Tab-separated table of C-alpha atoms in Angstrom:
chain	number	residue	atom	x	y	z
A	1	MET	CA	2.936	15.812	-18.880
A	2	ALA	CA	3.880	13.307	-15.874
A	3	PRO	CA	5.820	14.761	-13.207
A	4	ILE	CA	9.666	13.819	-12.888
A	5	ALA	CA	11.345	12.098	-10.140
A	6	GLU	CA	12.988	14.096	-7.657
A	7	ASP	CA	15.274	11.543	-6.264
A	8	ASP	CA	16.575	8.180	-6.613
A	9	TYR	CA	14.782	6.590	-3.280
A	10	SER	CA	14.209	2.738	-3.601
A	11	LEU	CA	11.233	1.662	-2.400
A	12	LEU	CA	12.720	-2.227	-2.174
A	13	HIS	CA	14.042	-3.159	1.032
A	14	THR	CA	15.213	-6.181	2.843
A	15	GLU	CA	14.242	-6.909	6.154
A	16	ARG	CA	15.120	-9.929	8.558
A	17	ILE	CA	12.285	-10.811	10.794
A	18	SER	CA	11.830	-13.470	13.302
A	19	GLN	CA	8.328	-15.094	14.430
A	20	TYR	CA	7.605	-17.535	17.160
A	21	VAL	CA	5.305	-20.196	15.258
A	22	SER	CA	3.933	-23.584	15.963
A	23	LEU	CA	4.860	-26.702	13.998
A	24	SER	CA	2.304	-29.185	13.166
A	25	PRO	CA	3.068	-33.000	14.777
A	26	ALA	CA	3.054	-34.280	10.945
A	27	SER	CA	5.990	-32.181	10.075
A	28	LEU	CA	8.234	-32.988	12.703
A	29	ASN	CA	10.519	-35.325	10.309
A	30	ASP	CA	10.794	-32.280	8.097
A	31	PRO	CA	10.123	-28.887	9.805
A	32	LEU	CA	11.693	-26.704	7.379
A	33	PRO	CA	9.724	-26.814	4.222
A	34	ALA	CA	6.814	-27.064	6.398
A	35	LEU	CA	7.488	-23.967	7.804
A	36	CYS	CA	7.862	-22.255	4.661
A	37	ALA	CA	4.926	-23.721	2.961
A	38	SER	CA	2.608	-22.740	6.036
A	39	ILE	CA	4.256	-19.736	7.547
A	40	PHE	CA	6.444	-17.709	4.861
A	41	SER	CA	4.990	-18.608	1.504
A	42	PRO	CA	1.607	-17.218	2.157
A	43	LEU	CA	2.983	-14.138	3.244
A	44	LEU	CA	4.052	-13.679	-0.533
A	45	LEU	CA	2.444	-10.852	-2.739
A	46	SER	CA	0.421	-9.776	0.565
A	47	TYR	CA	0.911	-6.980	3.013
A	48	PHE	CA	2.917	-7.684	6.094
A	49	PRO	CA	2.555	-5.414	8.907
A	50	PRO	CA	5.811	-6.444	10.931
A	51	ALA	CA	7.928	-5.450	7.385
A	52	ARG	CA	5.431	-2.112	6.788
A	53	GLY	CA	5.343	-3.325	3.038
A	54	VAL	CA	4.256	-6.076	0.664
A	55	VAL	CA	6.761	-9.198	0.697
A	56	LEU	CA	7.947	-10.100	-2.484
A	57	ALA	CA	10.360	-12.879	-1.630
A	58	TYR	CA	12.354	-14.506	1.276
A	59	GLU	CA	15.311	-16.321	1.330
A	60	ASP	CA	18.009	-17.413	4.220
A	61	VAL	CA	15.415	-19.306	6.638
A	62	LYS	CA	16.745	-20.458	9.974
A	63	LEU	CA	14.880	-22.481	12.555
A	64	SER	CA	15.866	-22.076	16.866
A	65	ASP	CA	14.566	-23.007	19.885
A	66	LYS	CA	15.742	-19.772	21.254
A	67	PRO	CA	15.033	-16.126	20.699
A	68	PRO	CA	17.343	-14.676	17.559
A	69	ARG	CA	20.492	-12.740	18.452
A	70	THR	CA	20.721	-9.227	17.524
A	71	ALA	CA	23.219	-8.108	14.411
A	72	GLU	CA	25.817	-7.365	16.678
A	73	ALA	CA	25.865	-10.141	18.951
A	74	ALA	CA	25.793	-12.217	16.120
A	75	SER	CA	28.855	-10.490	14.380
A	76	LYS	CA	30.958	-11.061	17.622
A	77	THR	CA	29.782	-14.655	18.107
A	78	SER	CA	30.854	-15.466	14.038
A	79	LYS	CA	34.245	-13.634	15.006
A	80	SER	CA	34.815	-15.904	18.066
A	81	GLN	CA	34.268	-19.096	15.845
A	82	SER	CA	36.066	-17.841	12.762
A	83	GLY	CA	39.198	-20.118	14.142
A	84	ASP	CA	37.119	-23.142	14.303
A	85	ASP	CA	37.796	-25.733	11.925
A	86	GLU	CA	34.561	-27.710	12.017
A	87	PRO	CA	31.043	-26.357	12.078
A	88	ARG	CA	29.268	-26.743	15.296
A	89	ASN	CA	25.976	-28.868	14.428
A	90	GLU	CA	23.686	-27.967	17.330
A	91	SER	CA	20.348	-30.149	17.678
A	92	LEU	CA	17.085	-28.233	17.395
A	93	LEU	CA	14.887	-28.669	20.457
A	94	LEU	CA	11.165	-27.867	20.538
A	95	ARG	CA	9.023	-26.238	23.155
A	96	HIS	CA	5.882	-28.127	24.287
A	97	VAL	CA	3.210	-26.038	26.407
A	98	ASP	CA	0.998	-28.199	28.599
A	99	GLU	CA	-1.098	-30.722	26.768
A	100	TYR	CA	-1.081	-28.969	23.440
A	101	THR	CA	0.343	-31.308	20.582
A	102	ALA	CA	1.887	-28.744	18.114
A	103	PRO	CA	5.579	-27.655	19.491
A	104	TYR	CA	6.765	-23.855	19.273
A	105	LEU	CA	9.924	-22.356	17.930
A	106	TRP	CA	11.406	-19.666	16.515
A	107	ALA	CA	11.606	-19.179	12.340
A	108	THR	CA	13.918	-16.760	11.284
A	109	ALA	CA	13.963	-15.277	7.491
A	110	THR	CA	15.157	-12.181	5.291
A	111	PHE	CA	12.378	-10.501	3.162
A	112	LEU	CA	12.272	-8.929	0.045
A	113	VAL	CA	9.782	-5.919	0.745
A	114	TRP	CA	8.124	-3.561	-1.175
A	115	ARG	CA	7.643	-0.425	1.098
A	116	PRO	CA	5.841	2.421	-0.238
A	117	ARG	CA	6.592	5.988	0.724
A	118	ALA	CA	4.752	9.596	0.714
A	119	HIS	CA	5.175	11.623	-2.401
A	120	ALA	CA	7.668	9.052	-3.976
A	121	TYR	CA	7.529	8.719	-7.611
A	122	ILE	CA	6.969	5.419	-9.139
A	123	SER	CA	6.193	4.213	-12.842
A	124	GLY	CA	3.175	2.218	-13.764
A	125	ARG	CA	1.584	1.177	-16.927
A	126	ILE	CA	-1.941	2.289	-17.674
A	127	THR	CA	-4.475	-1.200	-16.875
A	128	HIS	CA	-8.127	0.985	-17.089
A	129	GLN	CA	-9.275	4.218	-17.973
A	130	SER	CA	-12.709	5.683	-17.183
A	131	GLN	CA	-14.213	9.151	-16.755
A	132	THR	CA	-13.512	9.570	-13.019
A	133	HIS	CA	-10.092	7.789	-12.618
A	134	ILE	CA	-7.339	5.747	-14.288
A	135	THR	CA	-5.645	2.741	-13.199
A	136	LEU	CA	-1.759	2.026	-13.122
A	137	SER	CA	0.069	-1.398	-12.642
A	138	HIS	CA	3.349	-0.886	-10.858
A	139	LEU	CA	5.953	-3.943	-11.384
A	140	ASN	CA	2.742	-5.789	-12.927
A	141	THR	CA	1.896	-6.225	-9.302
A	142	PHE	CA	0.601	-3.090	-7.382
A	143	PRO	CA	-2.449	-1.269	-8.587
A	144	VAL	CA	-2.307	2.610	-8.432
A	145	SER	CA	-5.314	4.261	-8.528
A	146	ILE	CA	-5.552	8.231	-9.842
A	147	THR	CA	-8.911	10.165	-9.748
A	148	LYS	CA	-9.500	12.914	-12.409
A	149	ASP	CA	-9.276	15.620	-9.316
A	150	PHE	CA	-5.325	15.146	-9.775
A	151	PHE	CA	-4.996	14.894	-13.366
A	152	PRO	CA	-3.435	17.747	-15.393
A	153	SER	CA	-5.528	20.733	-16.076
A	154	GLY	CA	-5.146	20.330	-19.889
A	155	TRP	CA	-6.293	16.805	-19.952
A	156	THR	CA	-9.854	15.961	-21.443
A	157	TRP	CA	-11.930	13.011	-21.625
A	158	HIS	CA	-13.080	11.573	-25.143
A	159	SER	CA	-16.115	8.937	-25.291
A	160	GLU	CA	-15.947	6.679	-27.824
A	161	THR	CA	-19.383	5.363	-27.501
A	162	ALA	CA	-21.847	7.382	-25.357
A	163	GLY	CA	-23.668	5.705	-22.425
A	164	LYS	CA	-21.218	2.447	-22.443
A	165	VAL	CA	-21.030	1.583	-18.918
A	166	LYS	CA	-19.693	-1.714	-17.156
A	167	LYS	CA	-20.523	-2.652	-13.339
A	168	GLY	CA	-17.458	-3.745	-11.267
A	169	TRP	CA	-17.100	-5.833	-8.723
A	170	ASP	CA	-17.617	-3.541	-6.143
A	171	GLY	CA	-21.242	-2.415	-7.631
A	172	ARG	CA	-19.926	0.880	-8.994
A	173	LEU	CA	-20.640	1.894	-12.715
A	174	SER	CA	-17.756	3.081	-15.032
A	175	ASN	CA	-17.577	4.505	-18.240
A	176	GLU	CA	-15.766	2.068	-20.751
A	177	GLY	CA	-16.071	3.934	-23.912
A	178	GLY	CA	-13.644	6.407	-24.003
A	179	TRP	CA	-10.006	7.519	-23.027
A	180	TRP	CA	-8.272	10.400	-21.803
A	181	THR	CA	-5.760	12.889	-23.852
A	182	ASP	CA	-3.493	15.520	-22.923
A	183	GLY	CA	-3.110	18.910	-23.705
A	184	ASP	CA	-2.005	18.382	-27.277
A	185	GLY	CA	-4.628	16.066	-28.033
A	186	GLU	CA	-2.466	13.071	-27.546
A	187	ARG	CA	-4.306	9.660	-26.373
A	188	ILE	CA	-2.937	8.985	-22.721
A	189	ASP	CA	-1.460	5.220	-22.830
A	190	GLY	CA	1.359	3.147	-22.316
A	191	ASP	CA	3.459	3.968	-18.875
A	192	LEU	CA	3.077	7.086	-16.780
A	193	LYS	CA	5.318	8.282	-13.779
A	194	VAL	CA	3.335	9.161	-10.676
A	195	ARG	CA	3.553	10.435	-7.314
A	196	ILE	CA	2.610	8.235	-4.450
A	197	ARG	CA	-0.086	10.755	-2.845
A	198	ASP	CA	-1.669	8.564	0.071
A	199	PHE	CA	-1.468	4.443	0.654
A	200	ASP	CA	-2.730	2.258	3.600
A	201	GLY	CA	-1.974	-1.432	4.076
A	202	LYS	CA	-4.478	-3.591	6.159
A	203	MET	CA	-5.168	-6.925	7.236
A	204	ASP	CA	-7.982	-8.837	5.672
A	205	GLY	CA	-9.656	-9.276	9.165
A	206	ARG	CA	-10.144	-12.878	8.748
A	207	GLY	CA	-6.883	-14.096	10.809
A	208	LYS	CA	-5.241	-15.676	8.021
A	209	GLY	CA	-2.172	-13.302	7.781
A	210	LYS	CA	-3.186	-11.985	4.497
A	211	GLY	CA	-3.497	-8.231	3.759
A	212	PHE	CA	-3.635	-5.426	1.178
A	213	LEU	CA	-2.507	-2.424	0.134
A	214	ARG	CA	-4.181	0.619	-1.248
A	215	ILE	CA	-2.270	3.340	-3.047
A	216	GLU	CA	-3.647	6.583	-4.491
A	217	GLY	CA	-1.490	8.431	-6.797
A	218	SER	CA	-1.238	11.844	-8.504
A	219	LEU	CA	-0.082	13.235	-11.713
A	220	LEU	CA	0.536	16.672	-10.057
A	221	SER	CA	3.459	18.156	-7.852
A	222	GLN	CA	2.657	19.255	-4.291
A	223	ALA	CA	3.018	22.921	-5.190
A	224	GLU	CA	0.276	22.242	-8.082
A	225	GLU	CA	-2.319	20.451	-5.850
A	226	LYS	CA	-1.808	23.101	-3.088
A	227	ALA	CA	-2.528	25.588	-5.649
A	228	ARG	CA	-5.894	24.021	-6.891
A	229	ALA	CA	-6.839	23.357	-3.568
A	230	THR	CA	-6.570	27.126	-2.725
A	231	GLN	CA	-8.295	27.892	-5.810
A	232	LYS	CA	-11.229	25.541	-5.048
A	233	GLY	CA	-11.219	26.818	-1.395
A	234	ALA	CA	-11.796	30.285	-2.749
A	235	LYS	CA	-14.354	29.471	-5.322
A	236	GLY	CA	-16.245	27.727	-2.455
A	237	LYS	CA	-16.083	30.447	-0.025
A	238	GLN	CA	-17.413	32.707	-2.889
A	239	LYS	CA	-20.197	30.352	-3.340
A	240	ALA	CA	-20.991	29.979	0.017
A	241	ASN	CA	-21.161	33.555	0.993
A	242	GLY	CA	-23.748	33.801	-2.332
A	243	VAL	CA	-25.811	31.748	-0.581
A	244	LEU	CA	-25.843	32.709	2.993
A	245	ARG	CA	-26.231	36.415	2.030
A	246	THR	CA	-29.897	36.887	2.971
A	247	GLN	CA	-31.668	40.417	3.019
A	248	PRO	CA	-33.124	41.619	6.456
A	249	ARG	CA	-36.541	40.776	7.651
A	250	ARG	CA	-39.099	43.837	8.349
A	251	THR	CA	-41.193	43.202	10.935
A	252	ASP	CA	-44.532	45.206	11.345
A	253	GLY	CA	-46.412	45.154	14.349
A	254	GLU	CA	-46.481	45.451	18.191
A	255	VAL	CA	-44.189	43.585	20.500
A	256	MET	CA	-45.880	41.909	23.646
A	257	GLU	CA	-43.991	40.556	26.350
A	258	ILE	CA	-45.006	37.330	28.264
A	259	GLU	CA	-44.837	36.867	31.602
């Protein structure tokens, strides 16, 4: 059985982030749609380090020529201007640096971020099964990989077609002719609730702002993982002791000292 969530901690967060960006001279007539298309939209469904997660959506984009104010300063300003009947329309001034043609400005937006957390429980639908691991899809977007080392002890692999393998994009071979069953012999399929064991977010290294997120899951609780690791460590120690056990060598003859 898959583990049951112990809390209702949400992995969805809203984060307001500002960036100091350049604007193409061809977009000076209509800067807001241009910046949304060139700066914010490419971040969708990719790992964004300032947000510490994957960007799912963004809204409330604001442009300014000065650094954005903190939430406390903004609230004080809004209270002081609450008595004004007419809104103030301030012009947007862009900054040119030397002979560089593209001006700079501040762009601020509110992001909806999916931020994973270690040992949090998520649900996903099985999309792939092999003899070494299974892959789930969380929110139909995020792939979660679970290796067989973190399956319940009662699970077994049933091969439908022996020797049927498939070569993946990374060159690894996976068995495509079978499925996993639980301790009662029921086929593992559909949705599972798993625990996030480890995750890692990185940029693509190409300087285009895109990033990816790797998630490793487990179908065991933390206590079960520790117990299994202790058991494996004990077996490995016994095996090592058996290999390293040697009989004393007998030497016959005289010992000669060499100056």
